PDB file of N, CA and C in Angstrom:
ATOM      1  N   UNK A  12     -41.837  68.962 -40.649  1.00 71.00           N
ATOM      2  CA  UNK A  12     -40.851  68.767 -41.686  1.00 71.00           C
ATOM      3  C   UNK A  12     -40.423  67.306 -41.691  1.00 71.00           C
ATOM      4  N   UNK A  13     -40.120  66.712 -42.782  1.00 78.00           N
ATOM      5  CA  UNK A  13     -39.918  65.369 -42.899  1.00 78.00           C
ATOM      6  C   UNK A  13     -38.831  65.258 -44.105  1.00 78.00           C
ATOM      7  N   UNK A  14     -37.591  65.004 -42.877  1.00 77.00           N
ATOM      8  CA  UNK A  14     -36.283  64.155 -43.958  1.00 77.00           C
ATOM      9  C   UNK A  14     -36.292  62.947 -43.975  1.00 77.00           C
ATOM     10  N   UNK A  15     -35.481  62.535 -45.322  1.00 77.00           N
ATOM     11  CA  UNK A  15     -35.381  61.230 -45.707  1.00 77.00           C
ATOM     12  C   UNK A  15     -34.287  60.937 -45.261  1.00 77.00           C
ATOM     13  N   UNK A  16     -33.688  60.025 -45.148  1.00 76.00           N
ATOM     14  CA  UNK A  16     -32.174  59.546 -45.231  1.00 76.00           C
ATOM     15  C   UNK A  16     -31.964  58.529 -46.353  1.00 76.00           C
ATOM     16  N   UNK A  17     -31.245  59.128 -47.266  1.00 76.00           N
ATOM     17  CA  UNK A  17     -30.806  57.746 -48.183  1.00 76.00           C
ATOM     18  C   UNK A  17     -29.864  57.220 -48.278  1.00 76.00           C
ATOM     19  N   UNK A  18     -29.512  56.136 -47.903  1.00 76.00           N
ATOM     20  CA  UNK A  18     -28.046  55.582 -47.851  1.00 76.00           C
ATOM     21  C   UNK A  18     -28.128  54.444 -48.980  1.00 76.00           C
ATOM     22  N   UNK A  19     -26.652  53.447 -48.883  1.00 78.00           N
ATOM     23  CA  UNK A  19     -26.343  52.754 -49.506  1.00 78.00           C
ATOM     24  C   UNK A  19     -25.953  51.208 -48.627  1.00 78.00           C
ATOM     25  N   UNK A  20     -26.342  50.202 -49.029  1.00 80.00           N
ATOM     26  CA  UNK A  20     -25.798  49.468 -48.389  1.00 80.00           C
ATOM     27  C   UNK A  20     -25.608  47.863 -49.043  1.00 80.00           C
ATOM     28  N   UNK A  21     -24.490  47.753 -48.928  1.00 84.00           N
ATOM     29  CA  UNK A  21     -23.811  46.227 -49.714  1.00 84.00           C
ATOM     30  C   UNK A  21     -24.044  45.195 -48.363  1.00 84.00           C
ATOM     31  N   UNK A  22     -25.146  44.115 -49.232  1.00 85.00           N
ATOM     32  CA  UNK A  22     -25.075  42.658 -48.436  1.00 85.00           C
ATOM     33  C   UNK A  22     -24.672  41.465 -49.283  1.00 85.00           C
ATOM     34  N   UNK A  23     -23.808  40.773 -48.667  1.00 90.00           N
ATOM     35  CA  UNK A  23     -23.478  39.469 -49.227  1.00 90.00           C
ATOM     36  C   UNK A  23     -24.188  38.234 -48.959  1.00 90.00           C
ATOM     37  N   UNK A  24     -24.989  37.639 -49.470  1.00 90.00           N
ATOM     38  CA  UNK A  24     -25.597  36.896 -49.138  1.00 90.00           C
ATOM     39  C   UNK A  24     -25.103  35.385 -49.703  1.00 90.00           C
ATOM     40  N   UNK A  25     -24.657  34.365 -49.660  1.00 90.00           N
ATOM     41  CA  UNK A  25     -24.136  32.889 -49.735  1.00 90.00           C
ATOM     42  C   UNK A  25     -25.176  32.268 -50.729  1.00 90.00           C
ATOM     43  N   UNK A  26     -24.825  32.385 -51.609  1.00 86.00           N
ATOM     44  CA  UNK A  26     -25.987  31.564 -52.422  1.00 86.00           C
ATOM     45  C   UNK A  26     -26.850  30.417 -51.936  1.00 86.00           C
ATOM     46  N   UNK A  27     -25.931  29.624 -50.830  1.00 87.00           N
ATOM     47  CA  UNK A  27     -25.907  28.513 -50.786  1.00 87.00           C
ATOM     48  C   UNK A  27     -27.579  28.444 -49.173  1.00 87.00           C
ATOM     49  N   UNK A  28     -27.301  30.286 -49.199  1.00 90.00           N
ATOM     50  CA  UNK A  28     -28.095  30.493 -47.643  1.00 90.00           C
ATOM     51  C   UNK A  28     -29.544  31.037 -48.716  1.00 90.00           C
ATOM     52  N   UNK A  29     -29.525  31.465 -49.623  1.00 89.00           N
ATOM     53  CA  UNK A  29     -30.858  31.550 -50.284  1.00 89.00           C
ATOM     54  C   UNK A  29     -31.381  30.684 -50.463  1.00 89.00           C
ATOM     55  N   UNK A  30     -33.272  30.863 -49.964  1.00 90.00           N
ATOM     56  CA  UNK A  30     -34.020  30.072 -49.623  1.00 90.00           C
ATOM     57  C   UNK A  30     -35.585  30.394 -50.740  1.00 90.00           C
ATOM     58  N   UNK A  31     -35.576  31.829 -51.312  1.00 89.00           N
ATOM     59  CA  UNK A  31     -36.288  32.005 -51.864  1.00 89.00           C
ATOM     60  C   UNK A  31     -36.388  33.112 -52.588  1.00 89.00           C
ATOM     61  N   UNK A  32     -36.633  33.425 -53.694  1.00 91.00           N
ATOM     62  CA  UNK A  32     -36.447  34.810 -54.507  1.00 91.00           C
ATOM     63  C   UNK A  32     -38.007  35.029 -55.628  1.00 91.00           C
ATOM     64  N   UNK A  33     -38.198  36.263 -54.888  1.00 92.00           N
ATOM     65  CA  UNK A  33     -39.668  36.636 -55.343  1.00 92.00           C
ATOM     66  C   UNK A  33     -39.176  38.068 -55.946  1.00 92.00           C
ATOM     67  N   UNK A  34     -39.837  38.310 -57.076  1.00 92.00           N
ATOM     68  CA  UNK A  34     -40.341  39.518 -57.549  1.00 92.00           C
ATOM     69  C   UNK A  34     -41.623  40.263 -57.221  1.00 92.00           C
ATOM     70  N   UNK A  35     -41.128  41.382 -57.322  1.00 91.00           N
ATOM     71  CA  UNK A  35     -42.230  42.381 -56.633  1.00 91.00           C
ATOM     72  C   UNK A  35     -42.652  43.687 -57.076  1.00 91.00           C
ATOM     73  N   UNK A  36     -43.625  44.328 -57.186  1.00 89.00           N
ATOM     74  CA  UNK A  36     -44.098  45.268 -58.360  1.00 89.00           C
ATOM     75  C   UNK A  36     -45.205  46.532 -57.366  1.00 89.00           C
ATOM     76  N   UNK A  37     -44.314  47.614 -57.393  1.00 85.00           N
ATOM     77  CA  UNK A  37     -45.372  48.510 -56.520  1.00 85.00           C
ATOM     78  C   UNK A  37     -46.741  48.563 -57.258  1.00 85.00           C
ATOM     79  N   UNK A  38     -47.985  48.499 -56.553  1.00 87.00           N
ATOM     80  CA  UNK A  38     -49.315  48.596 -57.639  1.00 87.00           C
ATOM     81  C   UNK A  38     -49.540  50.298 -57.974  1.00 87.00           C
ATOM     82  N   UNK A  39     -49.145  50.963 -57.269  1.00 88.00           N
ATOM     83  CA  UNK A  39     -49.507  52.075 -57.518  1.00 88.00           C
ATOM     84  C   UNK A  39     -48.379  52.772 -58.366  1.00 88.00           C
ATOM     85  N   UNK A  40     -47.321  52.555 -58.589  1.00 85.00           N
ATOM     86  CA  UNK A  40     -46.744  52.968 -59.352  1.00 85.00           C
ATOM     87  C   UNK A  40     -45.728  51.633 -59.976  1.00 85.00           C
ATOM     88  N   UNK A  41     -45.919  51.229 -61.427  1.00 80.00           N
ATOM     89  CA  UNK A  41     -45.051  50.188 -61.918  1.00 80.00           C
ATOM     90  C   UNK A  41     -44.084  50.139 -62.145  1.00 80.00           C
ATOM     91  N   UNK A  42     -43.310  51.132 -62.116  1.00 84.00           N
ATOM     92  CA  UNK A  42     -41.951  51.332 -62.047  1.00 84.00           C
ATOM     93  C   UNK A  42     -40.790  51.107 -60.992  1.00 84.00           C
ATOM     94  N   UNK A  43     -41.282  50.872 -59.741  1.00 88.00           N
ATOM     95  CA  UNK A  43     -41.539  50.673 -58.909  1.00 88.00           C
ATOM     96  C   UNK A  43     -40.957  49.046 -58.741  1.00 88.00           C
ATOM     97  N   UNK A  44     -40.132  48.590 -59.348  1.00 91.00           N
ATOM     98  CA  UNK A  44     -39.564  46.657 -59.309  1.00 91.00           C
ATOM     99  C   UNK A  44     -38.923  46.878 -58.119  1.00 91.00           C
ATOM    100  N   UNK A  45     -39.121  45.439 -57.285  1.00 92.00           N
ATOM    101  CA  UNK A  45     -38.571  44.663 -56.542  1.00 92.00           C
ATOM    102  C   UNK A  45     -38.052  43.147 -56.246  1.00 92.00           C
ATOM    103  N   UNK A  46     -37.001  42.762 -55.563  1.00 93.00           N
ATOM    104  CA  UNK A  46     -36.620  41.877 -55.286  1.00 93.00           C
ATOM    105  C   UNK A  46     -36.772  41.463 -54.438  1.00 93.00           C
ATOM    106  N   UNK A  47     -37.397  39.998 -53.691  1.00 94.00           N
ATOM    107  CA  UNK A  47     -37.116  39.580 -52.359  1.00 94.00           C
ATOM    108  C   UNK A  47     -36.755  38.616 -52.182  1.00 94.00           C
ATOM    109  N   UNK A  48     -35.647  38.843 -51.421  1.00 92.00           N
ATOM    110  CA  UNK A  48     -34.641  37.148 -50.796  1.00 92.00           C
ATOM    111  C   UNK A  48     -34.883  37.069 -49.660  1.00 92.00           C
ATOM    112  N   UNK A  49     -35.288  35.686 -49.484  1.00 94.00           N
ATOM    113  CA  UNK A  49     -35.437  35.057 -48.387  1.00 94.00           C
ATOM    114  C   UNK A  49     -34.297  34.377 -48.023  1.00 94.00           C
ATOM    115  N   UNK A  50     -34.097  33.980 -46.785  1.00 93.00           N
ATOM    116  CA  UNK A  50     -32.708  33.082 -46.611  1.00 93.00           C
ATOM    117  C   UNK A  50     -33.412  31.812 -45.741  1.00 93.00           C
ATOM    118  N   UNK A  51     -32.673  31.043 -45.655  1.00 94.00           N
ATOM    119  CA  UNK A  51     -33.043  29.485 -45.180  1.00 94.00           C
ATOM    120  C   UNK A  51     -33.253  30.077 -43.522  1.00 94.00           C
ATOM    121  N   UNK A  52     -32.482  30.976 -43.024  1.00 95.00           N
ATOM    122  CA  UNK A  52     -32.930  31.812 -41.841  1.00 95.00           C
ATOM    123  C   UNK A  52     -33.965  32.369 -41.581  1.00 95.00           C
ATOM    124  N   UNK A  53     -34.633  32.891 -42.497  1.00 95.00           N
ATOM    125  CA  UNK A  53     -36.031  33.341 -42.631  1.00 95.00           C
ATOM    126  C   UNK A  53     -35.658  34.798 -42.547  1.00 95.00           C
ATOM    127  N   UNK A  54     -34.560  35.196 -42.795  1.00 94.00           N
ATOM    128  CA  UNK A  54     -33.672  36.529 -42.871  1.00 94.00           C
ATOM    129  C   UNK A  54     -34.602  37.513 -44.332  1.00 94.00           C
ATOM    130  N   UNK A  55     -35.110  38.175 -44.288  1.00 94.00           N
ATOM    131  CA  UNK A  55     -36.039  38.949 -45.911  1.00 94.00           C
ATOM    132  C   UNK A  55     -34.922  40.539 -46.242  1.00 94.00           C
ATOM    133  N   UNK A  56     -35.144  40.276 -47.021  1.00 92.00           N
ATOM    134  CA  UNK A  56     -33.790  41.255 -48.109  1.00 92.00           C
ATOM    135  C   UNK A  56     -34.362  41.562 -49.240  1.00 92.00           C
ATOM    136  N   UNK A  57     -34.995  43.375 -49.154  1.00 91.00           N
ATOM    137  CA  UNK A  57     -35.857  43.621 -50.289  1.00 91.00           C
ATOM    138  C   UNK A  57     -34.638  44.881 -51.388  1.00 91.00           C
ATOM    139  N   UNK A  58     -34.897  44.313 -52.101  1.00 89.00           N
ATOM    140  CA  UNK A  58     -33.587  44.844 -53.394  1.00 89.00           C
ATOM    141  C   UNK A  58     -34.697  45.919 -54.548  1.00 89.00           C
ATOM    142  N   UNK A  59     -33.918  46.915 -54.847  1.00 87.00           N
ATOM    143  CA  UNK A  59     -34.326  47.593 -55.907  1.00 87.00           C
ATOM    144  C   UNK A  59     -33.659  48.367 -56.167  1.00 87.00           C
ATOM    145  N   UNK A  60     -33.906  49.073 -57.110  1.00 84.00           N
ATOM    146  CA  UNK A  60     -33.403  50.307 -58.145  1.00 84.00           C
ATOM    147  C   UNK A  60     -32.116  49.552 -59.255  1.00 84.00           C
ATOM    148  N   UNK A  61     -32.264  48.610 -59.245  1.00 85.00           N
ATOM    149  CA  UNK A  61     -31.638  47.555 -60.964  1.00 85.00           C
ATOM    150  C   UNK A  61     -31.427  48.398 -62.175  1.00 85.00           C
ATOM    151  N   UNK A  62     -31.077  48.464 -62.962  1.00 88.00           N
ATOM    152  CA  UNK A  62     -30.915  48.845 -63.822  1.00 88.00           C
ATOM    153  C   UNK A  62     -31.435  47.903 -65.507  1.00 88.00           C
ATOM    154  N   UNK A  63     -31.824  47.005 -64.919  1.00 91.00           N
ATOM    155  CA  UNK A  63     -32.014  46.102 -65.953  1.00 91.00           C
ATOM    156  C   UNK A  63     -32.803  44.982 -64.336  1.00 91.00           C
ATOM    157  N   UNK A  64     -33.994  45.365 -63.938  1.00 90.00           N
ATOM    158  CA  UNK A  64     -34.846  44.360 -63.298  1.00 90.00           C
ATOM    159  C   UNK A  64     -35.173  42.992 -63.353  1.00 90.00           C
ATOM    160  N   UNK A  65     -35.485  42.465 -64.879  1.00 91.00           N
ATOM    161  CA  UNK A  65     -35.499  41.301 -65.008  1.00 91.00           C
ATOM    162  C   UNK A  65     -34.185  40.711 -65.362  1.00 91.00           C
ATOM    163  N   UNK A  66     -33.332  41.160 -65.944  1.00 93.00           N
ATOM    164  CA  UNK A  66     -31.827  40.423 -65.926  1.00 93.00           C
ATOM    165  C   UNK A  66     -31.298  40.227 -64.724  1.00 93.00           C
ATOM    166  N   UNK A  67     -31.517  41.503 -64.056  1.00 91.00           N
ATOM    167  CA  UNK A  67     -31.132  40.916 -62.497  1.00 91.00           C
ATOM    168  C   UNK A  67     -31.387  39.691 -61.930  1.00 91.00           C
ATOM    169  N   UNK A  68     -33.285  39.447 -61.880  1.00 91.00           N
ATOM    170  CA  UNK A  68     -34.245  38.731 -61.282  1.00 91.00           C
ATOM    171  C   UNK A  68     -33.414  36.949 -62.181  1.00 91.00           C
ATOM    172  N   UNK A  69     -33.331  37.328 -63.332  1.00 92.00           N
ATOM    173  CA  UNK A  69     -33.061  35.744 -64.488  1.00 92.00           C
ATOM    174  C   UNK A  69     -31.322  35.579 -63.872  1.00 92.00           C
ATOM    175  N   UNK A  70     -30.606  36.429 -63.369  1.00 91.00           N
ATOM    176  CA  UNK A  70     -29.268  35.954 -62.899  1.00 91.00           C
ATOM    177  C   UNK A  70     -29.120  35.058 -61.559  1.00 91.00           C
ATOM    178  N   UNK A  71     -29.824  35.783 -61.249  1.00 87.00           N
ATOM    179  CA  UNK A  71     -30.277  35.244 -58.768  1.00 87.00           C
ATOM    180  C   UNK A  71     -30.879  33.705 -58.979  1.00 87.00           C
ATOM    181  N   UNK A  72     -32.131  33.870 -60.022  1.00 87.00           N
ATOM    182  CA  UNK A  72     -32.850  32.905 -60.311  1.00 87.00           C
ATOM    183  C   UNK A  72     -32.010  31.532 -60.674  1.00 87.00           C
ATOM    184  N   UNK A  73     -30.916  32.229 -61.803  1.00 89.00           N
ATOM    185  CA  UNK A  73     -30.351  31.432 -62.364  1.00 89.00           C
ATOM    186  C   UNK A  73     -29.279  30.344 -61.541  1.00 89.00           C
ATOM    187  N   UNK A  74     -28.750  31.375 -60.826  1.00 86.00           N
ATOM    188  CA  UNK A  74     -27.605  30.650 -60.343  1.00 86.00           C
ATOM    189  C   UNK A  74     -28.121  29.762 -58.973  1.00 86.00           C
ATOM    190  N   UNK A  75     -29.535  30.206 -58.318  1.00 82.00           N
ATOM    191  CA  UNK A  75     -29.783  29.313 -57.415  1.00 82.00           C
ATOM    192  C   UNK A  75     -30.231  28.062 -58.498  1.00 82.00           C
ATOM    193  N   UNK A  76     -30.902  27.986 -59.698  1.00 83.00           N
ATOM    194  CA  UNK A  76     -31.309  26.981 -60.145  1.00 83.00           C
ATOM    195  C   UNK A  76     -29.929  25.704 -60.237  1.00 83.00           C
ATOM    196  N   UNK A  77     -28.813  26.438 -60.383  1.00 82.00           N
ATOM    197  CA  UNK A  77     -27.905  25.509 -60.710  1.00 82.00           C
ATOM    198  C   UNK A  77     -27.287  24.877 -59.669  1.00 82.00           C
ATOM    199  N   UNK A  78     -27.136  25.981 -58.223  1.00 77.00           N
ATOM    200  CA  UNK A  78     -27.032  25.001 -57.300  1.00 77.00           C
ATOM    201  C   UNK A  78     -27.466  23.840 -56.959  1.00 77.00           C
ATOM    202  N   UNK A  79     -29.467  24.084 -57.233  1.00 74.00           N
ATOM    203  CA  UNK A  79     -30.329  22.705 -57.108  1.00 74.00           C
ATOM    204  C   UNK A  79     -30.022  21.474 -58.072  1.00 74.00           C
ATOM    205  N   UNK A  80     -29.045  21.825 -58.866  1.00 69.00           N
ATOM    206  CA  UNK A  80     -28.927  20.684 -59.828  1.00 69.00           C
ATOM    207  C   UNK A  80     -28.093  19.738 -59.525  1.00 69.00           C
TER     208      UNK A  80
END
């Protein structure tokens, strides 16, 4: 027999500590979106179930772009 456990869990991450943000796409099933943050730590933080995937992905994106500016 095989249970799952599904929980929930809130991370705060410092904008200022993000180091890299990749999108990610299960191949076997496309529905399936992901997020991955990297941190300047080399810390990996995989995000999903969005409700809007690419608005998510264009917000993270966004606001690290403006830090670099």
């Amino acid at each position: 027999t095989v249970f799952w456990l599904l929980y929930t869990v809130q991370v705060v991450i410092p904008v200022d500590k993000v180091k890299t943000v990749n999108a990610a796409m299960n191949d076997k099933n496309h529905f399936e979106k992901y997020i991955q943050i990297i941190t300047v730590e080399k810390l990996e933080f995989w995000y999903t179930g969005f409700l809007n995937h690419e608005k998510a992905l264009n917000c993270i994106e966004g606001v690290q772009m403006h830090l670099l500016a």
